[in-house]
Tab-separated table of C-alpha atoms in Angstrom:
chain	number	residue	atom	x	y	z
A	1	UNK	CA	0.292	2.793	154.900
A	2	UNK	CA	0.905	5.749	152.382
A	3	UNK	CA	4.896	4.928	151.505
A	4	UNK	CA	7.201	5.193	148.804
A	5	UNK	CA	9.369	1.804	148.292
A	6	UNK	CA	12.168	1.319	146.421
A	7	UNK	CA	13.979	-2.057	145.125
A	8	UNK	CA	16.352	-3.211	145.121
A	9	UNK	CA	17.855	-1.284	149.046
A	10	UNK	CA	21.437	-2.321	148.289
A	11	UNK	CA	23.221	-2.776	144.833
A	12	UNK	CA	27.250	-3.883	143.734
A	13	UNK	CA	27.310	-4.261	140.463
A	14	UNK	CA	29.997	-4.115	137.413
A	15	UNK	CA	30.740	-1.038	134.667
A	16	UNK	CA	28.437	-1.679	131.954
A	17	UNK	CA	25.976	-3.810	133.640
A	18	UNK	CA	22.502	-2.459	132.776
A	19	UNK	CA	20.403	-1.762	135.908
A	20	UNK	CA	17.292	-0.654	137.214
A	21	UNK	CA	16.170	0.521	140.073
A	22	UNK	CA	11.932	0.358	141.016
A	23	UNK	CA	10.185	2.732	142.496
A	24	UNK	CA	6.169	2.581	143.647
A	25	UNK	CA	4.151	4.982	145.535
A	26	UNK	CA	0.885	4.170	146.625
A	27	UNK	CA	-0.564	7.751	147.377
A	28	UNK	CA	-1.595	8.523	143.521
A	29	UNK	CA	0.507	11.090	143.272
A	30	UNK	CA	0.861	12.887	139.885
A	31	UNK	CA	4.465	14.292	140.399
A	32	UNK	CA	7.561	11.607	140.986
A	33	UNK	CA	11.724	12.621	140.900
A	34	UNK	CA	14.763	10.584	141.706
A	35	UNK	CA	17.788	12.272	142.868
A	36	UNK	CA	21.037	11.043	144.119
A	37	UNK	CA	22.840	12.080	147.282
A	38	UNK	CA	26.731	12.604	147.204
A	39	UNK	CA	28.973	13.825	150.113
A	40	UNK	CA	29.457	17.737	149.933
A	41	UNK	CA	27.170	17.765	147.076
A	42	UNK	CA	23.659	17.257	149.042
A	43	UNK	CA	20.787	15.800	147.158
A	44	UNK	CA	20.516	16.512	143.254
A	45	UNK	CA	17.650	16.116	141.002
A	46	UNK	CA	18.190	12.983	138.082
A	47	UNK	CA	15.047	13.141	136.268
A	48	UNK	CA	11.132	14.324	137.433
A	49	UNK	CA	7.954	12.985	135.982
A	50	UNK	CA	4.814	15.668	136.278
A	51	UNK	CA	2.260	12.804	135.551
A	52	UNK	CA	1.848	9.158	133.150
A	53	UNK	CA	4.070	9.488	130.108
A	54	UNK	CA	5.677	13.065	130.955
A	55	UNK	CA	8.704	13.503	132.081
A	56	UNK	CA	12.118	15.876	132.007
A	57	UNK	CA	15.664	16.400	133.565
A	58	UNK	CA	16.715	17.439	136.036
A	59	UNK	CA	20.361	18.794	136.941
A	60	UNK	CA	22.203	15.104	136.734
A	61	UNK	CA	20.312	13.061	133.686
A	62	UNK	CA	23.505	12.194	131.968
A	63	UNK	CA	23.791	8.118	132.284
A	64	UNK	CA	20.386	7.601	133.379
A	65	UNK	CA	17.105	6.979	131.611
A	66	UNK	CA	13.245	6.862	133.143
A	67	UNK	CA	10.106	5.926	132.234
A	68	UNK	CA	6.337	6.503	133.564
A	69	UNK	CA	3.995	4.370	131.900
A	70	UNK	CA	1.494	4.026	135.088
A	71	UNK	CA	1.193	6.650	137.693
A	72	UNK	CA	2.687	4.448	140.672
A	73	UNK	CA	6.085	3.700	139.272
A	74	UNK	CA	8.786	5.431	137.953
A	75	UNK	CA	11.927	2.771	137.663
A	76	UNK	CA	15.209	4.803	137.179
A	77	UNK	CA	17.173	3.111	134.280
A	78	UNK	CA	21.419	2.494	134.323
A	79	UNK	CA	22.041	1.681	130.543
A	80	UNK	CA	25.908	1.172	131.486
A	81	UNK	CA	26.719	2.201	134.164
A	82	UNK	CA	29.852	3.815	135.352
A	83	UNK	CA	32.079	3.627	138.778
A	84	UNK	CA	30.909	7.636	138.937
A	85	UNK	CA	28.056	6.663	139.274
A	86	UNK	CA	28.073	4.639	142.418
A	87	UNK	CA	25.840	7.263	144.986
A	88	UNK	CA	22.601	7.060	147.216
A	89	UNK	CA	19.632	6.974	145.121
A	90	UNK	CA	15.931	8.726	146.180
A	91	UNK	CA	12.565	8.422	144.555
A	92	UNK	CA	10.048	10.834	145.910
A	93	UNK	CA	6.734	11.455	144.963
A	94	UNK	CA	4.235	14.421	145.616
A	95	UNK	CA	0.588	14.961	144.753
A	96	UNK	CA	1.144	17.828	141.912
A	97	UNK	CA	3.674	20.608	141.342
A	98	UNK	CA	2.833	22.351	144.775
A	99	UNK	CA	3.023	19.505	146.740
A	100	UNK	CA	5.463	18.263	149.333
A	101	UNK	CA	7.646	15.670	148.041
A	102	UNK	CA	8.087	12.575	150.130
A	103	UNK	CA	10.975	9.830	150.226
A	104	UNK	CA	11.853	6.215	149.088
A	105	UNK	CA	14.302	4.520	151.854
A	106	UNK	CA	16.504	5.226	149.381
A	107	UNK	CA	19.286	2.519	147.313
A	108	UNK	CA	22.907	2.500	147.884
A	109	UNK	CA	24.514	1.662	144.411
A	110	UNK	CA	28.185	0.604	144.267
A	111	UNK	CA	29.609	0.139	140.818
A	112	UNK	CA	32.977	-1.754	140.496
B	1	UNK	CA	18.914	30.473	138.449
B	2	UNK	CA	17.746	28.407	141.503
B	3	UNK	CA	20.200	28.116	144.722
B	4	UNK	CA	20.157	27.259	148.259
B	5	UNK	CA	23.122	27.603	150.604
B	6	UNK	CA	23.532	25.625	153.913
B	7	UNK	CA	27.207	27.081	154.839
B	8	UNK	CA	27.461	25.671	158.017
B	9	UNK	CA	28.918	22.061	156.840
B	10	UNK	CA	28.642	20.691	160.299
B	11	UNK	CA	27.818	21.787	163.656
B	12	UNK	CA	28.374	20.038	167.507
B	13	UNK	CA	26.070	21.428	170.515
B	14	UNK	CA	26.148	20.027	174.019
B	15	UNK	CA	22.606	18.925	174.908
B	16	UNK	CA	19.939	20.973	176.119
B	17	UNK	CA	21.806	24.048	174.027
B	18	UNK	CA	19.596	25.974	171.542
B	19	UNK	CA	20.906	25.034	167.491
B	20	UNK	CA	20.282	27.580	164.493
B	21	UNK	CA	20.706	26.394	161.171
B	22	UNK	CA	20.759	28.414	158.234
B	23	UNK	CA	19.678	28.121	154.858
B	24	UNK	CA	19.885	31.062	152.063
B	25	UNK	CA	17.951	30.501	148.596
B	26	UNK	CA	18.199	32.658	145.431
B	27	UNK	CA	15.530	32.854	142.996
B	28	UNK	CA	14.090	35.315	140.724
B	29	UNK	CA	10.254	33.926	141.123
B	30	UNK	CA	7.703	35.364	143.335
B	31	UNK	CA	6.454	31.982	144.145
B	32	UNK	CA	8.198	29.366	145.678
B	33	UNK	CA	8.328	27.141	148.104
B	34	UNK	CA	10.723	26.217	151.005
B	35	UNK	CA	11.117	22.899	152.695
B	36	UNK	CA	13.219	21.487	155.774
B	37	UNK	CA	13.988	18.037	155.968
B	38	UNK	CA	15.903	15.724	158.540
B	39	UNK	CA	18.235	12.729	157.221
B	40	UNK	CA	19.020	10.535	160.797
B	41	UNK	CA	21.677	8.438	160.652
B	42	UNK	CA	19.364	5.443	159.386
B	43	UNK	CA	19.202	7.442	155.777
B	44	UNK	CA	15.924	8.032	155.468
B	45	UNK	CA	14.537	11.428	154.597
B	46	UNK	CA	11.921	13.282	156.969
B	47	UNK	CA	9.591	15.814	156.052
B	48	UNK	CA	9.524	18.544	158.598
B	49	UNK	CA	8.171	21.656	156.992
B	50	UNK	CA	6.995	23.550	153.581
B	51	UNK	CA	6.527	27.027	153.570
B	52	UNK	CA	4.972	29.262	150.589
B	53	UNK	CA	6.760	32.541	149.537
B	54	UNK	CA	3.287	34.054	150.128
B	55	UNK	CA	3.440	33.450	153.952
B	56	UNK	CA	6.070	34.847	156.122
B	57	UNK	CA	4.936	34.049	159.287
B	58	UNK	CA	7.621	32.064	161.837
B	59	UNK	CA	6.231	28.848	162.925
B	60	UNK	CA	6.825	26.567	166.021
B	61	UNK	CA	6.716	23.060	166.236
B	62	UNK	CA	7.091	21.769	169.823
B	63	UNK	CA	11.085	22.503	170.024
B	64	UNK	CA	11.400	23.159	166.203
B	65	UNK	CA	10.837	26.995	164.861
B	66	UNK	CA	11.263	28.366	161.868
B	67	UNK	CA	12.173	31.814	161.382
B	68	UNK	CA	11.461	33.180	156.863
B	69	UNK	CA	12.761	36.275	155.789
B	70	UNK	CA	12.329	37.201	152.453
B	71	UNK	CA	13.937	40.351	152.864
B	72	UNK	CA	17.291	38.652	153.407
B	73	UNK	CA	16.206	35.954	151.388
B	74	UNK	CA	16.724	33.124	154.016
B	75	UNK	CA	14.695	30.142	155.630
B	76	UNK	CA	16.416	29.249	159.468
B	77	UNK	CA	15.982	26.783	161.489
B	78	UNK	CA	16.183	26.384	165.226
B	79	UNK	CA	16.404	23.872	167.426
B	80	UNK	CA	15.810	24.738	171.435
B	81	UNK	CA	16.932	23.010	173.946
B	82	UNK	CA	18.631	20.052	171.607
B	83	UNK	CA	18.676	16.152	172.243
B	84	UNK	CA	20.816	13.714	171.205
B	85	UNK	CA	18.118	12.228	168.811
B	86	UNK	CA	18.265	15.622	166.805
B	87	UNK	CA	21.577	14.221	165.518
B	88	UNK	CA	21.232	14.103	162.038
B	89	UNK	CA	21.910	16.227	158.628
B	90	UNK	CA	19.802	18.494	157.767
B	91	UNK	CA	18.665	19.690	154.649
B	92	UNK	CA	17.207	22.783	153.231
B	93	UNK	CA	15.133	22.952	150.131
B	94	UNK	CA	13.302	24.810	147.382
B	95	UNK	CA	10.860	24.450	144.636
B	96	UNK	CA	9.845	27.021	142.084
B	97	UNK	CA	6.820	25.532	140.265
B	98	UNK	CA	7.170	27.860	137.014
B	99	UNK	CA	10.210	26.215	136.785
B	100	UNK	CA	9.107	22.738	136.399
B	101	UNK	CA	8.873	22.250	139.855
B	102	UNK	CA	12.517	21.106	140.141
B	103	UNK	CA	13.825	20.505	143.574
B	104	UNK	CA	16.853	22.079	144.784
B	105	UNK	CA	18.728	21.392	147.983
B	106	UNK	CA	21.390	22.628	149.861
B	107	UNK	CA	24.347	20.851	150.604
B	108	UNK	CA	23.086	19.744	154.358
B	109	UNK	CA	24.003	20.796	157.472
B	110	UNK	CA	25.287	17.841	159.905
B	111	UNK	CA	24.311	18.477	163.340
B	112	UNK	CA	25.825	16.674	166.268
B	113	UNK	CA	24.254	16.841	169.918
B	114	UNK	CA	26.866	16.253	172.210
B	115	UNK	CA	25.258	14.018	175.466
């Protein structure tokens, strides 16, 4: 089944606590982004990787690091994280720049 | 800059009413595209539709249309004849691939069908 699955669903953790958070498509799609999803705010783009070792920001990068070393994962990186940024997490993946992006069940991240 | 606009922040319909929601986008590119998706109240986000700014035509989906209008720059949605499982939020979307191909959504649009 073509899917996007992210780990862990759920996270509480503490300020400063460095955490990441996997994400794996299996649909070889060049073009991955995680966003996260705030009340009133709607969804908001983190970071976007165009293929293997290429990546950029997006509107929200501050606090967060990525990496893509293989083309099916793209883990989203909390160095130290903060109580701000405790939000609903998305991975999405699309085959190229054109493409239609499709959704991780998403993580809820809670930090105390 | 790149924008969308959902203003409606939430909206209640009785069932079996007919539901427009709107979505406005600014961008300065002549290629772009435009995407619906549907966020139920498990969380998950559903793809319903992608549109290119080369294509104006309105589509229909069983109940689901989709009305593009370049000239007033907006992307609408409407449900007919609504049922409860179309409760959800709703968000609009655009990507301008000379850009980056950065996403931007609107702010969502929650719609509640009344049984």
């Amino acid at each position: 089944e073509a899917q996007v699955t992210q780990n862990p669903r759920y996270l509480i953790t503490v300020t400063g606590k460095k955490l990441t958070v996997t994400c794996s498509q299996n649909m070889n799609h060049e073009y991955m982004s995680w966003y996260r999803q705030d009340p009133g705010l709607g969804l908001r783009q983190i970071y976007y990787s165009m293929n293997v070792e290429v990546t950029d920001k997006g509107d929200v990068p501050e606090g967060y690091k990525v990496s893509r070393k293989e083309k099916r994962n793209f883990p989203l990186i909390l160095e130290s994280p903060s109580p701000n940024q405790t939000s609903l997490y998305f991975c999405a993946s699309s085959m190229g720049r054109y493409g239609t992006q499709y959704f991780g069940p998403g993580t809820r991240l809670l930090v105390l | 800059a790149q924008k969308v606009t959902q203003a409606q922040t939430e909206i209640s319909v009785v069932e079996k009413e007919d539901v427009t929601l709107d979505c406005v986008y600014e961008t300065r590119d002549t290629t772009y595209y435009l995407f619906w998706y549907k966020q139920p109240p498990s969380g998950e986000l559903v793809f319903l539709i992608r549109r290119n700014s080369f294509d104006e035509q309105n589509e229909i989906s069983g109940r689901y249309s989709w009305n593009f209008q370049k000239s007033t720059s907006s992307f609408n949605f409407t449900i007919t004849a609504s049922q409860v499982v179309d409760s959800a939020v709703y968000f609009c979307a655009l990507s301008v691939p000379n850009t980056g191909n950065q996403f931007y959504f609107g702010t969502g649009t929650s719609l509640t069908v009344i049984p």
